[in-house]
PDB file of C-alpha atoms and ligand atoms in Angstrom:
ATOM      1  CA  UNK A   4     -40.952 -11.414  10.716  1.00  0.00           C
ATOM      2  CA  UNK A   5     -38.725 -14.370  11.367  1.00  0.00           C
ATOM      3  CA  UNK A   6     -35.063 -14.702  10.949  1.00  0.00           C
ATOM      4  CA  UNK A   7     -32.813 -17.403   9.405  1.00  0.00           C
ATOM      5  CA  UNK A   8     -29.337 -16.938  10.458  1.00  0.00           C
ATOM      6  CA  UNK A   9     -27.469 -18.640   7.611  1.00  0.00           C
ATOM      7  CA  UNK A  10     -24.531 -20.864   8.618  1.00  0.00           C
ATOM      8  CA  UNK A  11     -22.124 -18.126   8.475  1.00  0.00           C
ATOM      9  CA  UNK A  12     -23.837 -16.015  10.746  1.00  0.00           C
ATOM     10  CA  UNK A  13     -25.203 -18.310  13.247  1.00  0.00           C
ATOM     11  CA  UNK A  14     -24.090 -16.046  16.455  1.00  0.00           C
ATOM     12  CA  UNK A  15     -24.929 -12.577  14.792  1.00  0.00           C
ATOM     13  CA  UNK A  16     -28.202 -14.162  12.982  1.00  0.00           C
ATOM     14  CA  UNK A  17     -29.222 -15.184  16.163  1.00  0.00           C
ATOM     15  CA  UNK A  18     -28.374 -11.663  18.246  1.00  0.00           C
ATOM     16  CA  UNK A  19     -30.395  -9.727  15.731  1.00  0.00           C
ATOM     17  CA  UNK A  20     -33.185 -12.335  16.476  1.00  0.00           C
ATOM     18  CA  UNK A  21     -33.284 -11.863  19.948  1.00  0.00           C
ATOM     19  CA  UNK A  22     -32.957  -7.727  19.829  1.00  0.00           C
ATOM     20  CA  UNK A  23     -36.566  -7.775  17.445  1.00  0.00           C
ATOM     21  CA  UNK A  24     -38.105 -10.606  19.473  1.00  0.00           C
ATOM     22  CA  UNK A  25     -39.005 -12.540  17.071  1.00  0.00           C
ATOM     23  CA  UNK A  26     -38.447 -16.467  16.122  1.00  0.00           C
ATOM     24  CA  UNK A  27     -35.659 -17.750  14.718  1.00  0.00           C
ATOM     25  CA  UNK A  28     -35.697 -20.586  11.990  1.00  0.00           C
ATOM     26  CA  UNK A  29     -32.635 -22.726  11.635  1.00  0.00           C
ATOM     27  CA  UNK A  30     -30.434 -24.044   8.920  1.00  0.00           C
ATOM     28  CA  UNK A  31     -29.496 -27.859   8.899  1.00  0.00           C
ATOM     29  CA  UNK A  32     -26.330 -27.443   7.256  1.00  0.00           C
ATOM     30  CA  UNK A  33     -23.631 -29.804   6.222  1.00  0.00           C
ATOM     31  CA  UNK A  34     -20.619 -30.890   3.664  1.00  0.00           C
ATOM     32  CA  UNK A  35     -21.108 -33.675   1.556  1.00  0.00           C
ATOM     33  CA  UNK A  36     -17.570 -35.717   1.243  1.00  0.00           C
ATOM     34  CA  UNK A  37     -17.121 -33.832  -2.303  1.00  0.00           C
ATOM     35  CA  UNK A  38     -17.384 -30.492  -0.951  1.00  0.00           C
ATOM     36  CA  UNK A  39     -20.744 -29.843  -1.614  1.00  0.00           C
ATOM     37  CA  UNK A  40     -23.179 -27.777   0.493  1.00  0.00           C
ATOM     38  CA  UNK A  41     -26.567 -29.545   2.060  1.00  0.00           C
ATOM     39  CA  UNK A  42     -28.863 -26.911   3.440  1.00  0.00           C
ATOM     40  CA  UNK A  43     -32.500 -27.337   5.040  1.00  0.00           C
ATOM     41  CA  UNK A  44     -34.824 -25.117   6.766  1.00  0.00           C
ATOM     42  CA  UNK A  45     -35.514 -26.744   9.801  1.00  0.00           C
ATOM     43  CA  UNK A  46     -39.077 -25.106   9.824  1.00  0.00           C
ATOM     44  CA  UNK A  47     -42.034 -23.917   7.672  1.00  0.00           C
ATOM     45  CA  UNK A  48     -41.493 -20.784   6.351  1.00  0.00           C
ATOM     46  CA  UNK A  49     -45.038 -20.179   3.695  1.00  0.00           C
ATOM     47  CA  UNK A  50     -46.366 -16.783   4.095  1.00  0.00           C
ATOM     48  CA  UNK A  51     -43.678 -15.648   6.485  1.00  0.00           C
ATOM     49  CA  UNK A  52     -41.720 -12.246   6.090  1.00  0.00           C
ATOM     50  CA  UNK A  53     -38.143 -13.334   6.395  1.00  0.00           C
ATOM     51  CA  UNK A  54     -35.027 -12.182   6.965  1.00  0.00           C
ATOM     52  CA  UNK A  55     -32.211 -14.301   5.884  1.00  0.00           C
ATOM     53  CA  UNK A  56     -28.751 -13.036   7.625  1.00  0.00           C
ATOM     54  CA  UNK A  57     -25.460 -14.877   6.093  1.00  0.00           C
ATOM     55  CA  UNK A  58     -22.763 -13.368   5.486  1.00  0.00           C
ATOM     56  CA  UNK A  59     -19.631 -14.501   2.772  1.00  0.00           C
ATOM     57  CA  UNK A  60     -16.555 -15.148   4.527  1.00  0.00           C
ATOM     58  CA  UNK A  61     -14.472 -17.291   4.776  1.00  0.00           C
ATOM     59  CA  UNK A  62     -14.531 -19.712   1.899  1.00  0.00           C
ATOM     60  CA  UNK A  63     -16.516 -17.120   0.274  1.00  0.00           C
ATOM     61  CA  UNK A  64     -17.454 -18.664  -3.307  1.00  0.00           C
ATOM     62  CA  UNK A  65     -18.876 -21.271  -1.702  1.00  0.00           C
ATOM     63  CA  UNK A  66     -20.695 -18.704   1.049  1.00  0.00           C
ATOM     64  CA  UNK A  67     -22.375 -17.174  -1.728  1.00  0.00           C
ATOM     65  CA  UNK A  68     -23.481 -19.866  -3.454  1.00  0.00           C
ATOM     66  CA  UNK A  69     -25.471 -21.094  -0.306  1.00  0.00           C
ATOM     67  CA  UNK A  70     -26.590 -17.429   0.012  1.00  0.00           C
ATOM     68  CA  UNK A  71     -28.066 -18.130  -3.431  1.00  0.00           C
ATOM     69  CA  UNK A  72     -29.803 -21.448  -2.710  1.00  0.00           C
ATOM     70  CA  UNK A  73     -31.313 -20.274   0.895  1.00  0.00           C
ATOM     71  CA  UNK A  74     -32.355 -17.429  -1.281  1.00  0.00           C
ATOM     72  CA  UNK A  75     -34.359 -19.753  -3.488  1.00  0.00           C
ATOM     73  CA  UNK A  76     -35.668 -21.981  -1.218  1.00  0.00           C
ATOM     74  CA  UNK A  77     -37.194 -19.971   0.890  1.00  0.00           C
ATOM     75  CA  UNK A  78     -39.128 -18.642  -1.984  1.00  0.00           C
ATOM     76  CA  UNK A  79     -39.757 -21.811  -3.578  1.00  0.00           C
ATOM     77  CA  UNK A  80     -41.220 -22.648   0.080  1.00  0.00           C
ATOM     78  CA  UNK A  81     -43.719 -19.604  -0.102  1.00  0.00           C
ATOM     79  CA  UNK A  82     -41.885 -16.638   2.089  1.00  0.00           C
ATOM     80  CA  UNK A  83     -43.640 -13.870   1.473  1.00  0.00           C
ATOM     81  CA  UNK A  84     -41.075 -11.256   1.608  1.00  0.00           C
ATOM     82  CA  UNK A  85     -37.455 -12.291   1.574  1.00  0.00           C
ATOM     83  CA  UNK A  86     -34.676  -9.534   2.661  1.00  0.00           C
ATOM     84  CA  UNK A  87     -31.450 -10.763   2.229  1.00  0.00           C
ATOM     85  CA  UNK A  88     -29.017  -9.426   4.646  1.00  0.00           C
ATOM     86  CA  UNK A  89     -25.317  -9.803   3.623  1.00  0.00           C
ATOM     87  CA  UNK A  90     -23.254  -8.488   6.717  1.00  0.00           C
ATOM     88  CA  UNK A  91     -19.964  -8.766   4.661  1.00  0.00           C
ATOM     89  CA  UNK A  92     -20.198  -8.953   0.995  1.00  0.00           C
ATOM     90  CA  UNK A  93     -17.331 -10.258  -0.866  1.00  0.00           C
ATOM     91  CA  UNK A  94     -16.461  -9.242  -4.501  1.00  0.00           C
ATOM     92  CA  UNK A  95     -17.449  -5.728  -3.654  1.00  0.00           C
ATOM     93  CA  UNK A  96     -14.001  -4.421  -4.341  1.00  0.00           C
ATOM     94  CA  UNK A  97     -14.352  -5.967  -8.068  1.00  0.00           C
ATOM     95  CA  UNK A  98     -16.746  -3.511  -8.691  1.00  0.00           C
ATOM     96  CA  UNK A  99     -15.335  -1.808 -12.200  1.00  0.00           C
ATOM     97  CA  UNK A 100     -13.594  -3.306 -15.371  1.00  0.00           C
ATOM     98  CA  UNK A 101     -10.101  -1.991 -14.055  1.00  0.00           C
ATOM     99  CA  UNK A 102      -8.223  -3.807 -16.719  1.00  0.00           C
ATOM    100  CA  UNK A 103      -9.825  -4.494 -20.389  1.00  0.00           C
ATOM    101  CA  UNK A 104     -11.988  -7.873 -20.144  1.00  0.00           C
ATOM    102  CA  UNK A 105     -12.309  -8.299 -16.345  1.00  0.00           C
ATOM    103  CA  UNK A 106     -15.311  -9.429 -14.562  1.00  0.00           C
ATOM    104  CA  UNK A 107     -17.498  -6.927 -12.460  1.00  0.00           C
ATOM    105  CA  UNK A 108     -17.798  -9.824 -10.132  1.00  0.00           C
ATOM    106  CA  UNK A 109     -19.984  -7.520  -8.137  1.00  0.00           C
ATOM    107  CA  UNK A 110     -22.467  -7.246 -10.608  1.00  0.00           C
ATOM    108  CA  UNK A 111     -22.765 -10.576 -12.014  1.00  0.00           C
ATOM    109  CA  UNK A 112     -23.308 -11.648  -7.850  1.00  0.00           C
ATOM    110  CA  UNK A 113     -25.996  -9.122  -7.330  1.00  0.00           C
ATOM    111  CA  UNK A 114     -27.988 -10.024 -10.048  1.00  0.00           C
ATOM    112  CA  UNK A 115     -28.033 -13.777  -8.829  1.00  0.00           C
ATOM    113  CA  UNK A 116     -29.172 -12.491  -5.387  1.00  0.00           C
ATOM    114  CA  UNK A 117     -32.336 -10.573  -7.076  1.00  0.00           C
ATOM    115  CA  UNK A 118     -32.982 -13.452  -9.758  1.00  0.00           C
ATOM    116  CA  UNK A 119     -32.590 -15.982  -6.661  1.00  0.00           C
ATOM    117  CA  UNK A 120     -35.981 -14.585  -5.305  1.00  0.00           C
ATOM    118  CA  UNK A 121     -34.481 -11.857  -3.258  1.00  0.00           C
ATOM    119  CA  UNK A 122     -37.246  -8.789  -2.667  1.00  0.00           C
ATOM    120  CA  UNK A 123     -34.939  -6.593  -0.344  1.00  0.00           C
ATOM    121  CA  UNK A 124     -30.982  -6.560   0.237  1.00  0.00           C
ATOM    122  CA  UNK A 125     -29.139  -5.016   2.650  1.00  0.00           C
ATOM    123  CA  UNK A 126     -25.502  -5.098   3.397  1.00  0.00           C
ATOM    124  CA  UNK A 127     -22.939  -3.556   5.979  1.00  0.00           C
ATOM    125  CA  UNK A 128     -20.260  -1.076   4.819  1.00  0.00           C
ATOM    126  CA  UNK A 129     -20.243  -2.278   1.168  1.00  0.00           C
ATOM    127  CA  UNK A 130     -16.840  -1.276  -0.589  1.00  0.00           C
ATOM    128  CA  UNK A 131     -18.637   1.569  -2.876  1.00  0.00           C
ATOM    129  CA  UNK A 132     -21.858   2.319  -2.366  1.00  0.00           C
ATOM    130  CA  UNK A 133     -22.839   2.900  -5.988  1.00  0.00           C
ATOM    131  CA  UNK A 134     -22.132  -1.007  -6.569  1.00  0.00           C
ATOM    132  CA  UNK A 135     -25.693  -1.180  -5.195  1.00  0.00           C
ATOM    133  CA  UNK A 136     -27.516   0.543  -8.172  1.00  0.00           C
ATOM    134  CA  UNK A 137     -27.119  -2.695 -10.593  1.00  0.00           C
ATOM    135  CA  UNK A 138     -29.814  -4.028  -8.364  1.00  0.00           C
ATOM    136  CA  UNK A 139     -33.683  -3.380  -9.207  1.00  0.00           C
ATOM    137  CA  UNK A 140     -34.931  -4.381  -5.594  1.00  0.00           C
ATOM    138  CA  UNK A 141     -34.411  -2.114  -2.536  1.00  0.00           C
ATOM    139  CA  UNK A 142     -31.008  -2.051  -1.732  1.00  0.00           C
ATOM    140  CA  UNK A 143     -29.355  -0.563   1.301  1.00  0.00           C
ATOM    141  CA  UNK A 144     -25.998  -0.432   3.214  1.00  0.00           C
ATOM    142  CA  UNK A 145     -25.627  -0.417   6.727  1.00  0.00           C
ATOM    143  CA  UNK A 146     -22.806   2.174   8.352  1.00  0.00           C
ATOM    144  CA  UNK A 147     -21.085   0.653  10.949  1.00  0.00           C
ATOM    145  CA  UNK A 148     -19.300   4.122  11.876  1.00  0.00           C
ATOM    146  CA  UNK A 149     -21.509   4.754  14.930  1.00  0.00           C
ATOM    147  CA  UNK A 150     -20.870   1.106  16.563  1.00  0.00           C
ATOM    148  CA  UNK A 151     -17.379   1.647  15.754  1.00  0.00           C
ATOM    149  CA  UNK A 152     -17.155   5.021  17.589  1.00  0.00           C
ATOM    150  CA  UNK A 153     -18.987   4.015  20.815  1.00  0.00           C
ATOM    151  CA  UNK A 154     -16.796   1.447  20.988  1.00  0.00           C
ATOM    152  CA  UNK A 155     -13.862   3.738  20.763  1.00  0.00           C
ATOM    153  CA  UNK A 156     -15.436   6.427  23.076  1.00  0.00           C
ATOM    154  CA  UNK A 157     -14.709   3.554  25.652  1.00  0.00           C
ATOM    155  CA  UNK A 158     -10.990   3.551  25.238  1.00  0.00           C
ATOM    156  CA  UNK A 159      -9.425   6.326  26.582  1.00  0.00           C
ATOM    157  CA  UNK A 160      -8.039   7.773  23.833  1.00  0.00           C
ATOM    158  CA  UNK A 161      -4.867  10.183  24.308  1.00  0.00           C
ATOM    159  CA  UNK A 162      -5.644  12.868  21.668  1.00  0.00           C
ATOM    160  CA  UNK A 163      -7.198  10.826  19.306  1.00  0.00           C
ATOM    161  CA  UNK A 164      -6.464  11.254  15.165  1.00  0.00           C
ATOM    162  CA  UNK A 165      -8.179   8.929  13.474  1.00  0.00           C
ATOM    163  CA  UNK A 166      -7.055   7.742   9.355  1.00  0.00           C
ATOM    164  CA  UNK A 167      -7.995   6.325   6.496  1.00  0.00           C
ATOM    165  CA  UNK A 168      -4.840   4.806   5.219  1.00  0.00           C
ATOM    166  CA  UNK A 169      -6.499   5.964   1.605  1.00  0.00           C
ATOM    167  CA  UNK A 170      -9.304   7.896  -0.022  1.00  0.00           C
ATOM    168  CA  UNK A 171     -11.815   5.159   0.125  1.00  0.00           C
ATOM    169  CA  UNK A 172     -12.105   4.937   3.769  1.00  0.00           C
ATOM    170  CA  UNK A 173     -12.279   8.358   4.168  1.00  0.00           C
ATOM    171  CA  UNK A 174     -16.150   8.614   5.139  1.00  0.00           C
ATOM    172  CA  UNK A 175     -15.557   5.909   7.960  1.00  0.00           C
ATOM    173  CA  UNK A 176     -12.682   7.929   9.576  1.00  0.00           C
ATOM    174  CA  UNK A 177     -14.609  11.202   8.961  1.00  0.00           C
ATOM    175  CA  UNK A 178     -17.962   9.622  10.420  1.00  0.00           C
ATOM    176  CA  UNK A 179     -15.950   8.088  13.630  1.00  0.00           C
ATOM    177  CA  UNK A 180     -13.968  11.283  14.151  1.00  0.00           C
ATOM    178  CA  UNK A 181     -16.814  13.894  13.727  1.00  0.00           C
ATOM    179  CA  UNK A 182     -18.815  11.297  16.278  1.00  0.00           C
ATOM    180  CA  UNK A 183     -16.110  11.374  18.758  1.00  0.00           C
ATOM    181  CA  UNK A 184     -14.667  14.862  18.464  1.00  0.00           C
ATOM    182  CA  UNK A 185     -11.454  14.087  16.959  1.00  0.00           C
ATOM    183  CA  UNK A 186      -9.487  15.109  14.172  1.00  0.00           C
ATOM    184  CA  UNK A 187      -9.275  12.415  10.720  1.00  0.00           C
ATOM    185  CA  UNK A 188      -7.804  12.691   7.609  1.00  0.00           C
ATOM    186  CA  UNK A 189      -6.589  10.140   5.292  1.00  0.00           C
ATOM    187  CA  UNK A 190      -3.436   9.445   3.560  1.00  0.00           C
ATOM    188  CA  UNK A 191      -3.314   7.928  -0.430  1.00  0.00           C
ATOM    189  CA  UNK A 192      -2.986   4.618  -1.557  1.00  0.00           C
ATOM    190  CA  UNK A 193      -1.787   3.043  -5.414  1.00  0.00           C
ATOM    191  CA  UNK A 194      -2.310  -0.190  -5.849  1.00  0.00           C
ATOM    192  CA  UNK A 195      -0.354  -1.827  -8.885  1.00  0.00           C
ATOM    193  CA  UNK A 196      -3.288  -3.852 -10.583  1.00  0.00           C
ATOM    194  CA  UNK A 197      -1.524  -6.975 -11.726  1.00  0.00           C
ATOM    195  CA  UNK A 198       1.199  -7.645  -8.829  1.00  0.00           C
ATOM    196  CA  UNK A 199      -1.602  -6.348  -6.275  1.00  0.00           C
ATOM    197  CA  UNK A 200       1.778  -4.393  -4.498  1.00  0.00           C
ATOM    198  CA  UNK A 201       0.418  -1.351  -2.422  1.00  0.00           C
ATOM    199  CA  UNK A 202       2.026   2.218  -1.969  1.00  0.00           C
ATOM    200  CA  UNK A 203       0.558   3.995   1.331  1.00  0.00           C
ATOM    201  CA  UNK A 204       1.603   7.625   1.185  1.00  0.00           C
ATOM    202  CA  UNK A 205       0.691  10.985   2.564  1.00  0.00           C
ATOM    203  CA  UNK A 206       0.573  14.420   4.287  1.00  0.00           C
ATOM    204  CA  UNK A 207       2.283  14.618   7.783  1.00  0.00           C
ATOM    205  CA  UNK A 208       0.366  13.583  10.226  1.00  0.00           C
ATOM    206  CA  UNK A 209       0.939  14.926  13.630  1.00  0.00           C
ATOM    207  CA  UNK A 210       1.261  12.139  15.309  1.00  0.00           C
ATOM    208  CA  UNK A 211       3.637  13.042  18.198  1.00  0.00           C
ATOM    209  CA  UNK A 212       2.615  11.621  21.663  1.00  0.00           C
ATOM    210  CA  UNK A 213      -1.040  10.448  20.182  1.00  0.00           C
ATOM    211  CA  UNK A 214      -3.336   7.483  20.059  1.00  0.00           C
ATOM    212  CA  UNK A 215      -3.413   7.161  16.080  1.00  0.00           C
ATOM    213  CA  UNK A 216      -6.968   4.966  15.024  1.00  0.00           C
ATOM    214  CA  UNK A 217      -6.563   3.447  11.316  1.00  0.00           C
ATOM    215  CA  UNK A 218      -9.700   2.835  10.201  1.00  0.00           C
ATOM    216  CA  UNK A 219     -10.416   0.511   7.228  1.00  0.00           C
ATOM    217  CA  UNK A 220     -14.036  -0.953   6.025  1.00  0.00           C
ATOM    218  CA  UNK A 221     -11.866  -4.117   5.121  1.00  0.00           C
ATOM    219  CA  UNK A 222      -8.277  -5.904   6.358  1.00  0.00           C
ATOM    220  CA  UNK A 223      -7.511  -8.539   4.481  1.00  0.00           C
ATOM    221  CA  UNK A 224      -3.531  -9.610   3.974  1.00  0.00           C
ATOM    222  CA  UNK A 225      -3.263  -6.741   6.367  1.00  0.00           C
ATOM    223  CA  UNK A 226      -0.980  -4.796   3.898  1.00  0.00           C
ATOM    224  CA  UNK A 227      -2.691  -1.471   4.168  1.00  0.00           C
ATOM    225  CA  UNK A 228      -2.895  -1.141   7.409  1.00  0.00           C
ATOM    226  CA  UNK A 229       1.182  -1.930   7.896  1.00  0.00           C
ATOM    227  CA  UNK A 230       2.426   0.162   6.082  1.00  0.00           C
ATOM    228  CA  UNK A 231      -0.194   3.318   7.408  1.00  0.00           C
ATOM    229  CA  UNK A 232       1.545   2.008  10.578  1.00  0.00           C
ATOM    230  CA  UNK A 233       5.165   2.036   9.885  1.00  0.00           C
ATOM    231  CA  UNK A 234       4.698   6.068   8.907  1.00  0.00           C
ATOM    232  CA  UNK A 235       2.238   6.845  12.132  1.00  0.00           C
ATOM    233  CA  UNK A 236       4.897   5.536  14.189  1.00  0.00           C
ATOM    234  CA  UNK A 237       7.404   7.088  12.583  1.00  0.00           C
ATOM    235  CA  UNK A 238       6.177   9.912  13.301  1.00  0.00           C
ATOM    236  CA  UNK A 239       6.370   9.047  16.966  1.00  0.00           C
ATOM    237  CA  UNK A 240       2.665   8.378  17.082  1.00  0.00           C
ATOM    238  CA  UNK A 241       1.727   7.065  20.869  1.00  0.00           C
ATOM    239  CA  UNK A 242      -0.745   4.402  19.841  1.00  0.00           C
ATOM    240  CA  UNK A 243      -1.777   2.466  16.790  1.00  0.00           C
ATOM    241  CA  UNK A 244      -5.117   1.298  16.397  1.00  0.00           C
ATOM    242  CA  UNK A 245      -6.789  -0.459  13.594  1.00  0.00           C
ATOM    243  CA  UNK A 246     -10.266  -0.686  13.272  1.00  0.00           C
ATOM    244  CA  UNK A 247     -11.880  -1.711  10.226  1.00  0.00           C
ATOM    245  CA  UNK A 248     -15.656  -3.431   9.875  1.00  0.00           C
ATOM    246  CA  UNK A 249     -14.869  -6.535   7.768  1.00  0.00           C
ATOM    247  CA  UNK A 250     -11.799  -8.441   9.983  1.00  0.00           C
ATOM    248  CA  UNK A 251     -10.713 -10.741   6.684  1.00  0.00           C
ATOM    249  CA  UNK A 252      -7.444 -11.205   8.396  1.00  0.00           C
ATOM    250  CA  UNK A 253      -6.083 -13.520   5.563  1.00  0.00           C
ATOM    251  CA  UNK A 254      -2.792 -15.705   6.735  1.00  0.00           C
ATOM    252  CA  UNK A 255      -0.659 -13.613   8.670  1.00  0.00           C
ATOM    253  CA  UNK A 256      -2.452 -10.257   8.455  1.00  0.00           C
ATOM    254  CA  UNK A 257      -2.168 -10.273  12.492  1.00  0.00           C
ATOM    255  CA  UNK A 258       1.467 -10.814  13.060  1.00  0.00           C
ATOM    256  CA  UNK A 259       2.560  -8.429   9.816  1.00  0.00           C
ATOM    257  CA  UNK A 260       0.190  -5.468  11.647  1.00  0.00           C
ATOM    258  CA  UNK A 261       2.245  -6.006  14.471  1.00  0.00           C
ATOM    259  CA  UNK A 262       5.335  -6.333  13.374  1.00  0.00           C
ATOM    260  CA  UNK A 263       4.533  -2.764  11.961  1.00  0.00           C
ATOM    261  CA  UNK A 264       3.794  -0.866  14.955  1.00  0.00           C
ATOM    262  CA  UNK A 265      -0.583  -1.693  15.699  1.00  0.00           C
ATOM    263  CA  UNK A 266      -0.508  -2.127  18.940  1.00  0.00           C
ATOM    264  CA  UNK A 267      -4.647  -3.253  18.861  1.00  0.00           C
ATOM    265  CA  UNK A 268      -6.861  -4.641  15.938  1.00  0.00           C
ATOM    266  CA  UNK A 269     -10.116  -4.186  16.518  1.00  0.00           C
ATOM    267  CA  UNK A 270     -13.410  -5.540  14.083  1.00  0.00           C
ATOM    268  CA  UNK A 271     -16.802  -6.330  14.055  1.00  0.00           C
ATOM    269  CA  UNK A 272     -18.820  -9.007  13.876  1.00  0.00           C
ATOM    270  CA  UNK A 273     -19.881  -8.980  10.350  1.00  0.00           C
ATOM    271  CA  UNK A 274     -17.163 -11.840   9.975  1.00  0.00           C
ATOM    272  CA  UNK A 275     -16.654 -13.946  13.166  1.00  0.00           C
ATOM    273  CA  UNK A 276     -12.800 -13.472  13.749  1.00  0.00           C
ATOM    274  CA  UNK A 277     -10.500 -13.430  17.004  1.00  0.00           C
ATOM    275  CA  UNK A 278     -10.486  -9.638  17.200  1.00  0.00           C
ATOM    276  CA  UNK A 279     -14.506  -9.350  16.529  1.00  0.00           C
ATOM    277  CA  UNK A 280     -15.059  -7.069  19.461  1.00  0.00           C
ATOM    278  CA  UNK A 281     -17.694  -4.914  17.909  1.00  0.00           C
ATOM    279  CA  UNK A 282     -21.684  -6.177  16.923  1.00  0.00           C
ATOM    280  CA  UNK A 283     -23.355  -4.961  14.472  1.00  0.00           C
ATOM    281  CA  UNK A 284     -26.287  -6.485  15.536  1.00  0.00           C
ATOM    282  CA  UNK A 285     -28.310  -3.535  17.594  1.00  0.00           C
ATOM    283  CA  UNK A 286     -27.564  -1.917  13.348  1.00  0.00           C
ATOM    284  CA  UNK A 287     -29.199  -4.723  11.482  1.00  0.00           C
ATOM    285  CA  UNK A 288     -32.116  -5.222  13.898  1.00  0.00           C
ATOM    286  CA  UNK A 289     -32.984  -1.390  13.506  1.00  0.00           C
ATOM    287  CA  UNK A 290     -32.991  -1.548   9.868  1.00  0.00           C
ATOM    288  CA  UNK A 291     -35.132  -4.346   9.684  1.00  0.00           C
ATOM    289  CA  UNK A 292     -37.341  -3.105  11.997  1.00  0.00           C
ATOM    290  CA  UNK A 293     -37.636  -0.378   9.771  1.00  0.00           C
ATOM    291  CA  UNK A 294     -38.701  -2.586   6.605  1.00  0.00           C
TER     292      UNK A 294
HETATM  293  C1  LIG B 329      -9.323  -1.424  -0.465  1.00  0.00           C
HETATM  294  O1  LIG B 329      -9.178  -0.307  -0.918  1.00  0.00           O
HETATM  295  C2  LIG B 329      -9.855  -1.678   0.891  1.00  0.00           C
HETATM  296  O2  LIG B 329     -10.521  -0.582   1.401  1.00  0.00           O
HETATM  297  C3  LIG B 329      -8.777  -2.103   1.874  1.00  0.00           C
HETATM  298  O3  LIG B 329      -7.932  -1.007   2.145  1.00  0.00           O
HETATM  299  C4  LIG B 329      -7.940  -3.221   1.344  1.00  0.00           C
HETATM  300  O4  LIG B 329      -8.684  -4.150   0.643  1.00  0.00           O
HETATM  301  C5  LIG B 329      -7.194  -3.892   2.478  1.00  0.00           C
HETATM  302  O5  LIG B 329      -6.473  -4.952   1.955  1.00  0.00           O
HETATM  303  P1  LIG B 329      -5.143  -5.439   2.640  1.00  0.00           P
HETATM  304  O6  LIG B 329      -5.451  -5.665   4.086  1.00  0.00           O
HETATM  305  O7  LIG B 329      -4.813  -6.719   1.918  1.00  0.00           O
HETATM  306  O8  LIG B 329      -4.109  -4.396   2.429  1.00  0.00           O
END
């Protein structure tokens, strides 16, 4: 196997390399003064199993078009077996028609990443899992849960609670909580679908005196997690935490966290970000290793 860390994911691309041992091929990459993309594999790749890691944030229209034309090129170049690794998928949260006539953006991508030449995919804490069944090649999504939690087990947590600020994120506070002993539970969020305006409600938490973890698979504006906070704290919790596995962080996601109470963000290295303190690179390497 060899691995081409895309220009995204130079630093995780090149982590997973090293934990399998194995070479490393790398992109020339640059912006032509339009805005267009140049990419170039700065080796042979014919008859070589591959694993192409590059993930889709920021800019990430653009991200997935190069996804797409790696994708191709390393089949038109003769790889063998191409797995596509997409550490952070974008458009995974457009993954139904919510409103008559809307794009399932999610779909649509997919299919361009299996008619690109793709013969495996495999992502990290995808929004839904059942987005993955439009594909007809092997598709699987990584849980970052377990990183999360050792990472957590490390921070001397004062009777820990973690929560899902809504139903979605449920399994990720369940999975960190049952892996570190502690107590989770989520509260509910409604999401007006044109304005985009969020309401975070939910059952008491007791939250008296305790480290409180929020744990998210994405932050993006930031929004979510805020308001989670602002009840938490309420509530007199000790502590506010947020983890989540996709650190978007759009515009002032930071400051509006902490004007809300988080006293730490924490994310992982699926996007590079200030407050990436987490790899998910020990994750990736095992499931390839598995392929
Ligand atoms: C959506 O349900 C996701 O799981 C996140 O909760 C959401 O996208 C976070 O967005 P924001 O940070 O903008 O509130």
């Amino acid at each position: 196997m060899i691995v081409v860390p895309g220009p995204s994911s130079t630093k995780l691309g090149g982590k997973v390399a090293e934990i399998l041992g194995v070479r490393k091929v790398d992109v020339e990459y640059k912006n032509f003064p339009d805005g267009e993309s140049y990419l170039r594999l700065s080796e042979a790749v014919s008859g070589e199993e591959v694993a192409l890691i590059h993930t889709t944030y920021p800019h990430p229209d653009k991200r997935i078009l190069e996804l797409l034309l790696l994708i191709n090129t390393l089949k038109d170049l003769g790889a063998r077996h191409i797995t596509a690794v997409v550490p952070y998928m974008a458009y995974a949260r457009q993954d139904s028609r919510f409103r008559e006539g809307e794009a399932i953006s999610i779909n649509t991508i997919f299919r361009l990443i299996e008619g690109a030449g793709a013969d495996e995919f495999i992502t990290v804490d995808v929004h839904k899992e059942f987005s993955l069944k439009v594909f007809g090649i092997e598709a699987k999504n990584i849980r970052a849960a377990e990183a999360i939690a050792e990472y957590l087990r490390g921070m001397d947590l004062v009777r820990p609670y973690i929560l899902s600020p809504d139903r979605g994120a449920l399994k990720i506070a369940q999975s960190i909580g049952e892996r570190l002993g502690a107590e989770y539970g989520n509260f509910e969020k409604t999401r007006d679908r044109i304005s985009g305006a969020i309401t975070v409600k939910g059952e008491r938490v007791e939250a008296r005196g305790r480290d409180v973890v929020i744990a998210d698979d994405l932050i993006s504006t930031g929004g979510t997690i805020a308001s989670a906070s602002k009840i938490v704290k309420g509530e007199g919790a000790r502590r506010v935490i947020a983890v989540c596995t996709h650190p978007l962080l759009v515009g002032d996601a930071l400051p509006k966290m902490r004007g809300a109470g988080v006293d730490e963000v924490i994310g992982t290295d699926t996007i590079e970000s200030e407050v990436s303190r987490i790899s998910v690179a020990q994750l990736i390497a095992k499931e390839l290793s598995k392929s």
